[in-house]
Protein backbone atom coordinates (compact mmCIF):
# COMPACT_ATOMS: atom_id res chain seq x y z
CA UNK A 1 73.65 -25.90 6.28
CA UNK A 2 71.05 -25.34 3.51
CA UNK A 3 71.73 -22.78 0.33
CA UNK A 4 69.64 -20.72 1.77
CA UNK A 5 71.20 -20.62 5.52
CA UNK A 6 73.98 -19.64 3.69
CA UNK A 7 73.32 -16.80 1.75
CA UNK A 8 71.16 -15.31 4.51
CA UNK A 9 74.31 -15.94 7.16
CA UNK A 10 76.31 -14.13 5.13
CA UNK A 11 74.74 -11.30 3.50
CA UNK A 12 73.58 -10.63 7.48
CA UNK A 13 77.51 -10.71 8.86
CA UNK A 14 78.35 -7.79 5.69
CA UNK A 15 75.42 -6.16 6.42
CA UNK A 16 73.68 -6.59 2.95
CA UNK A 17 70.35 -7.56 2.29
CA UNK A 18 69.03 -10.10 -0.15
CA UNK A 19 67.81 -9.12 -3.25
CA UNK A 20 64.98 -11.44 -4.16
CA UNK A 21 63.72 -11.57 -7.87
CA UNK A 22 60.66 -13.40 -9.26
CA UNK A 23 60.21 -15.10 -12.96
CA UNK A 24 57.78 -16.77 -14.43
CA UNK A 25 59.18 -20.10 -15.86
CA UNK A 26 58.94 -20.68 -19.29
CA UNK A 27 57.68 -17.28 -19.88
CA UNK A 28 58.51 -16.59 -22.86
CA UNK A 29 60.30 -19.74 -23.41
CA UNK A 30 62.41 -21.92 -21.18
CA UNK A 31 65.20 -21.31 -23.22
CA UNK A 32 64.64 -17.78 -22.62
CA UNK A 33 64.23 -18.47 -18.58
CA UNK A 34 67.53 -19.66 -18.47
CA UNK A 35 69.50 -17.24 -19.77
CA UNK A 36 67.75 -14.42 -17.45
CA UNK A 37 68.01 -16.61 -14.31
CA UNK A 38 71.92 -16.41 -15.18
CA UNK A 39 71.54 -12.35 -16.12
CA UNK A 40 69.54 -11.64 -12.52
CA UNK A 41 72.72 -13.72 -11.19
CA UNK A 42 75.44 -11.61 -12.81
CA UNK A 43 73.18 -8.84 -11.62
CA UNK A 44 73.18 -9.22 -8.12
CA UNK A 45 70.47 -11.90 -7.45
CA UNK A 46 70.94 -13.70 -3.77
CA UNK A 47 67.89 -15.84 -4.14
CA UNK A 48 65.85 -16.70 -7.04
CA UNK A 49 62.08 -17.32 -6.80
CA UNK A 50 61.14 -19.46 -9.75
CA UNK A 51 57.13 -19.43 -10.77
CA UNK A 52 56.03 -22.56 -11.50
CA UNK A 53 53.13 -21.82 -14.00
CA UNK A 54 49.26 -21.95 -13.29
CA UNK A 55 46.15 -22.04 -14.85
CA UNK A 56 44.66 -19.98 -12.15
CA UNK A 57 47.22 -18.01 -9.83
CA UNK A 58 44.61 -16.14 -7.61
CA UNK A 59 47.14 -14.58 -5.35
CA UNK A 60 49.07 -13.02 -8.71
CA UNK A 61 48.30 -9.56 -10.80
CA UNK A 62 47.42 -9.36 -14.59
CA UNK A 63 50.91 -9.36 -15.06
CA UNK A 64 52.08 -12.63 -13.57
CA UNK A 65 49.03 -14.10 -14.47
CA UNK A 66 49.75 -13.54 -18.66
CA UNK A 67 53.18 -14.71 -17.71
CA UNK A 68 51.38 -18.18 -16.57
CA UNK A 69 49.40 -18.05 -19.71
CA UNK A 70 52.16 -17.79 -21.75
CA UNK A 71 54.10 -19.98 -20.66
CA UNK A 72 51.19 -22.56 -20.34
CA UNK A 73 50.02 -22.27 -24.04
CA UNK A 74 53.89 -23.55 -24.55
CA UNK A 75 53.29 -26.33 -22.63
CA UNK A 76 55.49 -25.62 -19.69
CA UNK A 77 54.68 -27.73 -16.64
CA UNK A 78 56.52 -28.67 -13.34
CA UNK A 79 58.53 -31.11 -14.53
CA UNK A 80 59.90 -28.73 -17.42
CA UNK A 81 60.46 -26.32 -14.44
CA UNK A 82 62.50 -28.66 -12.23
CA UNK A 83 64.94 -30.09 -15.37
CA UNK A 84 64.95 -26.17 -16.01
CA UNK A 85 66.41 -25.92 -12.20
CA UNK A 86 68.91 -28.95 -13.07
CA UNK A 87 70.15 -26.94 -16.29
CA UNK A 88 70.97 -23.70 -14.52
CA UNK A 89 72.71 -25.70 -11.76
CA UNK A 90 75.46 -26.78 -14.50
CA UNK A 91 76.56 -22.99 -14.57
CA UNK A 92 75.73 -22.28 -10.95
CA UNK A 93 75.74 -24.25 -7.68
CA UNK A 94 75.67 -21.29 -5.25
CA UNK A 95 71.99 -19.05 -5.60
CA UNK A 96 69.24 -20.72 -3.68
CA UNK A 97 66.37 -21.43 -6.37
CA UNK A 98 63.00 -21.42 -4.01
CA UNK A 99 60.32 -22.64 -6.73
CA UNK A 100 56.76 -20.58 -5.82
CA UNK A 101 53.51 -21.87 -7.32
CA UNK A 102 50.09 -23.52 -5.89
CA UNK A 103 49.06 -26.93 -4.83
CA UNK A 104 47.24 -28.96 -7.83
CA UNK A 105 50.52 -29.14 -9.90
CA UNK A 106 52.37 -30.43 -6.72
CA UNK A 107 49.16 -32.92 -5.57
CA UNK A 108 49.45 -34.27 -9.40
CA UNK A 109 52.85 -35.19 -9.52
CA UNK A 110 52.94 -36.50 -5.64
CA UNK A 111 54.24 -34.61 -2.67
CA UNK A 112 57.04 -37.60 -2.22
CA UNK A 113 57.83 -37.66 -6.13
CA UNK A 114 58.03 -34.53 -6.23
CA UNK A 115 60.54 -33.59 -3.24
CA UNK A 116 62.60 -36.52 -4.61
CA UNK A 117 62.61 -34.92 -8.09
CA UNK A 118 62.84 -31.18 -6.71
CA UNK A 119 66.37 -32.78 -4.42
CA UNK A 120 67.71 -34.26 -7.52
CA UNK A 121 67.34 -30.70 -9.26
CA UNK A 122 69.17 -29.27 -6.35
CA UNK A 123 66.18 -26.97 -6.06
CA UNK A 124 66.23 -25.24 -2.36
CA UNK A 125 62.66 -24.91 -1.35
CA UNK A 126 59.07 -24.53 -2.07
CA UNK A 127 56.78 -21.58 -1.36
CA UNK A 128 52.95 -23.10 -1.64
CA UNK A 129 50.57 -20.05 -2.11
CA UNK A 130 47.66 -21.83 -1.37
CA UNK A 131 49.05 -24.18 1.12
CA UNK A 132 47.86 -23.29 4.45
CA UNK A 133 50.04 -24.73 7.28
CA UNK A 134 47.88 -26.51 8.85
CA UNK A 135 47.60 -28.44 5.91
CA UNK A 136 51.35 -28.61 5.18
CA UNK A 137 52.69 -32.16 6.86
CA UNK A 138 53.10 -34.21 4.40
CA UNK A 139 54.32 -32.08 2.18
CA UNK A 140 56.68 -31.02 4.40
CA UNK A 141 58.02 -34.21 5.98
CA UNK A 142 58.58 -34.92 2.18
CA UNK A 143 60.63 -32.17 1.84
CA UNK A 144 62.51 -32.46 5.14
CA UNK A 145 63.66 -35.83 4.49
CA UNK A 146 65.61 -34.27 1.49
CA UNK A 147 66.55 -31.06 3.37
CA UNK A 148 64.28 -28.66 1.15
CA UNK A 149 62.62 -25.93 2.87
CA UNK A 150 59.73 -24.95 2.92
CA UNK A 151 58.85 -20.78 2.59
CA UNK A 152 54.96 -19.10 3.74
CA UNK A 153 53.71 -16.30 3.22
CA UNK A 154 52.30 -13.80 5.81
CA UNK A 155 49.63 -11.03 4.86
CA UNK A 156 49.05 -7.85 6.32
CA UNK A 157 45.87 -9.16 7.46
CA UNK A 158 47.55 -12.28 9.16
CA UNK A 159 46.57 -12.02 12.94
CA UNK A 160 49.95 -12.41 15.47
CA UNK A 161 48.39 -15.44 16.57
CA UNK A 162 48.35 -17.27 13.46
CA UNK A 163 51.58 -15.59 12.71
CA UNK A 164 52.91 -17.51 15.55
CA UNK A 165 51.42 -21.25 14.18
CA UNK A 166 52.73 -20.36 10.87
CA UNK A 167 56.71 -19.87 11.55
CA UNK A 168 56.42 -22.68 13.30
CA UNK A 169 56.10 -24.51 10.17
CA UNK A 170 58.57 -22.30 8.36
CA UNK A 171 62.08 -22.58 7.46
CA UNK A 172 64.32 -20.71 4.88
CA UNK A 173 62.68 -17.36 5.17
CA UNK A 174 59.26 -16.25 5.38
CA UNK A 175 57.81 -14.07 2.83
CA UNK A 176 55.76 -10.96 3.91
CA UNK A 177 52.98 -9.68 1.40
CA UNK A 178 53.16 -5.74 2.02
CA UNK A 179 49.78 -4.60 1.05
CA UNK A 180 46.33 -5.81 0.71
CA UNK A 181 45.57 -7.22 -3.05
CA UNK A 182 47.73 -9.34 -5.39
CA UNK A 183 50.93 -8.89 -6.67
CA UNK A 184 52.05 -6.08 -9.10
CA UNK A 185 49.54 -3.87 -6.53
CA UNK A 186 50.81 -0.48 -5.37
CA UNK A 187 50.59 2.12 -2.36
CA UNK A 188 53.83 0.64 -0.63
CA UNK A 189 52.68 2.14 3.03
CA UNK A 190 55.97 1.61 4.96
CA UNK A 191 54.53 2.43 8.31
CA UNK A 192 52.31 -0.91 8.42
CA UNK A 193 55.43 -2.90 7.16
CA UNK A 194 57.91 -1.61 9.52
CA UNK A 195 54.98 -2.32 12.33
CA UNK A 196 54.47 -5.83 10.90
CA UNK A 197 58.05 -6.60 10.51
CA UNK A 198 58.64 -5.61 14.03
CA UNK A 199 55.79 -8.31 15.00
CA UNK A 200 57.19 -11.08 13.29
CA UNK A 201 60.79 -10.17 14.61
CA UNK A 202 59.35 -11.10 18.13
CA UNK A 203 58.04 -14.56 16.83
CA UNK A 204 60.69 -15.79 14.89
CA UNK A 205 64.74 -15.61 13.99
CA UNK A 206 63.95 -16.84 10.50
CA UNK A 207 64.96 -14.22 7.51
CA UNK A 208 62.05 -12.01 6.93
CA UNK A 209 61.89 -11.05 2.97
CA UNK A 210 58.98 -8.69 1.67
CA UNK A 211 57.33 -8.37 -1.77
CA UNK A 212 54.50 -7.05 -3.65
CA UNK A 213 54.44 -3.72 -4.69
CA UNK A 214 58.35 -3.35 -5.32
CA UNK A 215 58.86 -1.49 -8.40
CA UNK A 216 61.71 0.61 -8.40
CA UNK A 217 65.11 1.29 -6.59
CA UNK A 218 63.25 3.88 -4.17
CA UNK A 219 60.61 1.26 -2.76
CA UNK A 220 63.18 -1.35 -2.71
CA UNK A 221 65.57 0.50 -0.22
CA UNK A 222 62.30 2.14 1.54
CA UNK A 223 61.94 -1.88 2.75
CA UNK A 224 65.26 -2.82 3.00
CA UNK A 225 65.26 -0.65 5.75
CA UNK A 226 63.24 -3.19 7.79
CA UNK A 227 63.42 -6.40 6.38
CA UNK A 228 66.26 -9.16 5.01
CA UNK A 229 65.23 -9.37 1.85
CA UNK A 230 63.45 -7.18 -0.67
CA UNK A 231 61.15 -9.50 -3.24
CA UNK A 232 60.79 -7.71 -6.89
CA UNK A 233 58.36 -10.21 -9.70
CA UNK A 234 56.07 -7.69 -11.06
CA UNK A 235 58.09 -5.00 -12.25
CA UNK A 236 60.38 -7.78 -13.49
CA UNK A 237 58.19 -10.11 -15.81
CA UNK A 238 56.33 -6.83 -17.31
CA UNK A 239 59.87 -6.04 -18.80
CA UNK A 240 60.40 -9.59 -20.12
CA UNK A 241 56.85 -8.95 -21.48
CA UNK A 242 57.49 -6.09 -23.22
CA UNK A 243 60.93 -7.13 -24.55
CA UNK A 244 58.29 -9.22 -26.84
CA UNK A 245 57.15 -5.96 -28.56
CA UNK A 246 60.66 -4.34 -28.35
CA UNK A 247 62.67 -7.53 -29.80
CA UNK A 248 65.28 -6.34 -26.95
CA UNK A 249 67.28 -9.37 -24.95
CA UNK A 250 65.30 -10.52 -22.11
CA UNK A 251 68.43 -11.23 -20.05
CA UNK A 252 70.04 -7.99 -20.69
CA UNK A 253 66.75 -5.87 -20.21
CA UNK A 254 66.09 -7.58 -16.61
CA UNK A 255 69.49 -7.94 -16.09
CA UNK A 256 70.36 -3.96 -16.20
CA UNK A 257 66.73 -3.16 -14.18
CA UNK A 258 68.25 -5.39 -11.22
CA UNK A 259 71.80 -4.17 -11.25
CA UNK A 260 70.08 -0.74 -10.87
CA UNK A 261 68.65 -1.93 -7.75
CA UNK A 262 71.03 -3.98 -6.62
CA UNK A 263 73.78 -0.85 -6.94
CA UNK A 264 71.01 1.11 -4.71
CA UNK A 265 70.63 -0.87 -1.73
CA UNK A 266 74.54 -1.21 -1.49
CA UNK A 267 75.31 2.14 -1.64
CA UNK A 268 72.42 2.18 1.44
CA UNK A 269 74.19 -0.16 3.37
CA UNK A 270 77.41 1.08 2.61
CA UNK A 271 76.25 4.43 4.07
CA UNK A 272 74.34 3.43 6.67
C-alpha cells in the first residue's frame, strides 16, 4: 500500500480530512524549502504538494508564478527538487510528497529517468498540469513500474464524460480545481463544488482533494465539508513571499498559518 493509500485510509477511518499544502521549491532557497516542508509537517500537513518550478506555469496566479521566477533565477531545476525530496526523507518517511509541475521539465529529463530518479527520492506521485490523459501512458507505465502515482486535475468545466476517462487514469487522489481561472483566484462558490464533488463521487472511490481559492480557515472547512482533502498554495507562498520584506522565519510564518487551519477543521470534525 502506497504513502498515499495510507494516509487517506486512515485519516478516512478517524474521520479527518487531509490537509493539503502547496510550495514552490526552491522559493526562496532550497535550503529555505526544507525547513518549511518540515514546519507544514509539525503543523499538521497529511500530504505535501511540492512545485517543481517553471518558466511558464499557465495554470498558476501571479503569486505562484513569482515563486517559479524566483526560484528559477537561483537555478533550481527538477533534479534539485527530487535530491530536495531525498533530504527531507532523512527526517521524515511518513508524509506523501506528490511533486506538481508541467511536462517540458519531465520530457527533458526522460519519463523512465525520471520515475527511476523520483522512486529513489521516495517521492509518492506526480500531478502533470498540462498532461492530458490521453496523453499520459508512458509516463504512467513509468511510474507504475515503481509504484508512483499519478494525480489529475478536474475543472469545473470538465464534462462527466471526460470526468469518467480521466479517473480511469488516476490513482492517489484526484485534485478538483474549484473555480474558473488560475490559482490564488477567489469567489469560493460552494454550491458548484458540493454539486461537482457529488459527480465525481459516482465515478470514482479515489480521494477527492480540492484547491484554488483556499485562503483562510473559513473556506477551508466550507470544503472540507464535501471533499477529502482541502488544497491551500496561494495563500501559503504569498506569506513565504512576504517573509522576504519582513525578515520573519519562513518555517515559522507558514508553519503557524497552517496550524491555524489545521486546529479548525479538527475542531469541525470533532463536532460534527
Amino acid at each position: 500500500m502506497s504513502r498515499l493509500q495510507q494516509v487517506f485510509r486512515q485519516l478516512a477511518a478517524t474521520g479527518r480530512k487531509a490537509l493539503i499544502p502547496y510550495v514552490t521549491a526552491g522559493d526562496p532557497d532550497l535550503e529555505a524549502t526544507l525547513d518549511v516542508l518540515h514546519a507544514l509537517v509539525d503543523a499538521g500537513a497529511d500530504v505535501i504538494e511540492l512545485g517543481v518550478p517553471f518558466s511558464d506555469p499557465m495554470a498558476d496566479g501571479p503569486v505562484i508564478q513569482l515563486a517559479c521566477e524566483r526560484a528559477l533565477e537561483k537555478g533550481v531545476r527538477l533534479a534539485d527538487v527530487l535530491d530536495l525530496v531525498a533530504r527531507f526523507r532523512t527526517r521524515n518517511a511518513d508524509t506523501p510528497v506528490v511533486l506538481m509541475g508541467y511536462l517540458n521539465p519531465l520530457e527533458r529529463m526522460g519519463y523512465a529517468e525520471f520515475a527511476r530518479r523520483a522512486a529513489a527520492a521516495q517521492v509518492d506521485g506526480m500531478l502533470v498540469v498540462d498532461m492530458p490523459p490521453e496523453e499520459s501512458a508512458e509516463l504512467k507505465a513509468e511510474l507504475v513500474q515503481r509504484e508512483l502515482d499519478l494525480v489529475f486535475l478536474l475543472a469545473p468545466t470538465t464534462t462527466r464524460e471526460r470526468a469518467a476517462r480521466i479517473v480511469q487514469h488516476a490513482s492517489g487522489y484526484l485534485y478538483y480545481v474549484s473555480l474558473r481561472g488560475v490559482t490564488g483566484s477567489a469567489n469560493l462558490q460552494m454550491d458548484e463544488v458540493s454539486e461537482r464533488i457529488a459527480m465525481l463521487r459516482e465515478l470514482t472511490d479515489l480521494p477527492l482533494g480540492v484547491g484554488f481559492g483556499i485562503t483562510d480557515a473559513d473556506s477551508a472547512c466550507a470544503v472540507a465539508q464535501v471533499a477529502d482533502g482541502v488544497v491551500i498554495g496561494s495563500a501559503i507562498v504569498q506569506r513565504i513571499a512576504d517573509c522576504a520584506a519582513s525578515g520573519e522565519s519562513p518555517a515559522e510564518v507558514v508553519g503557524s498559518f497552517l496550524r491555524g487551519i489545521r486546529d479548525a477543521l479538527d475542531n469541525q470534525a470533532g463536532g460534527s
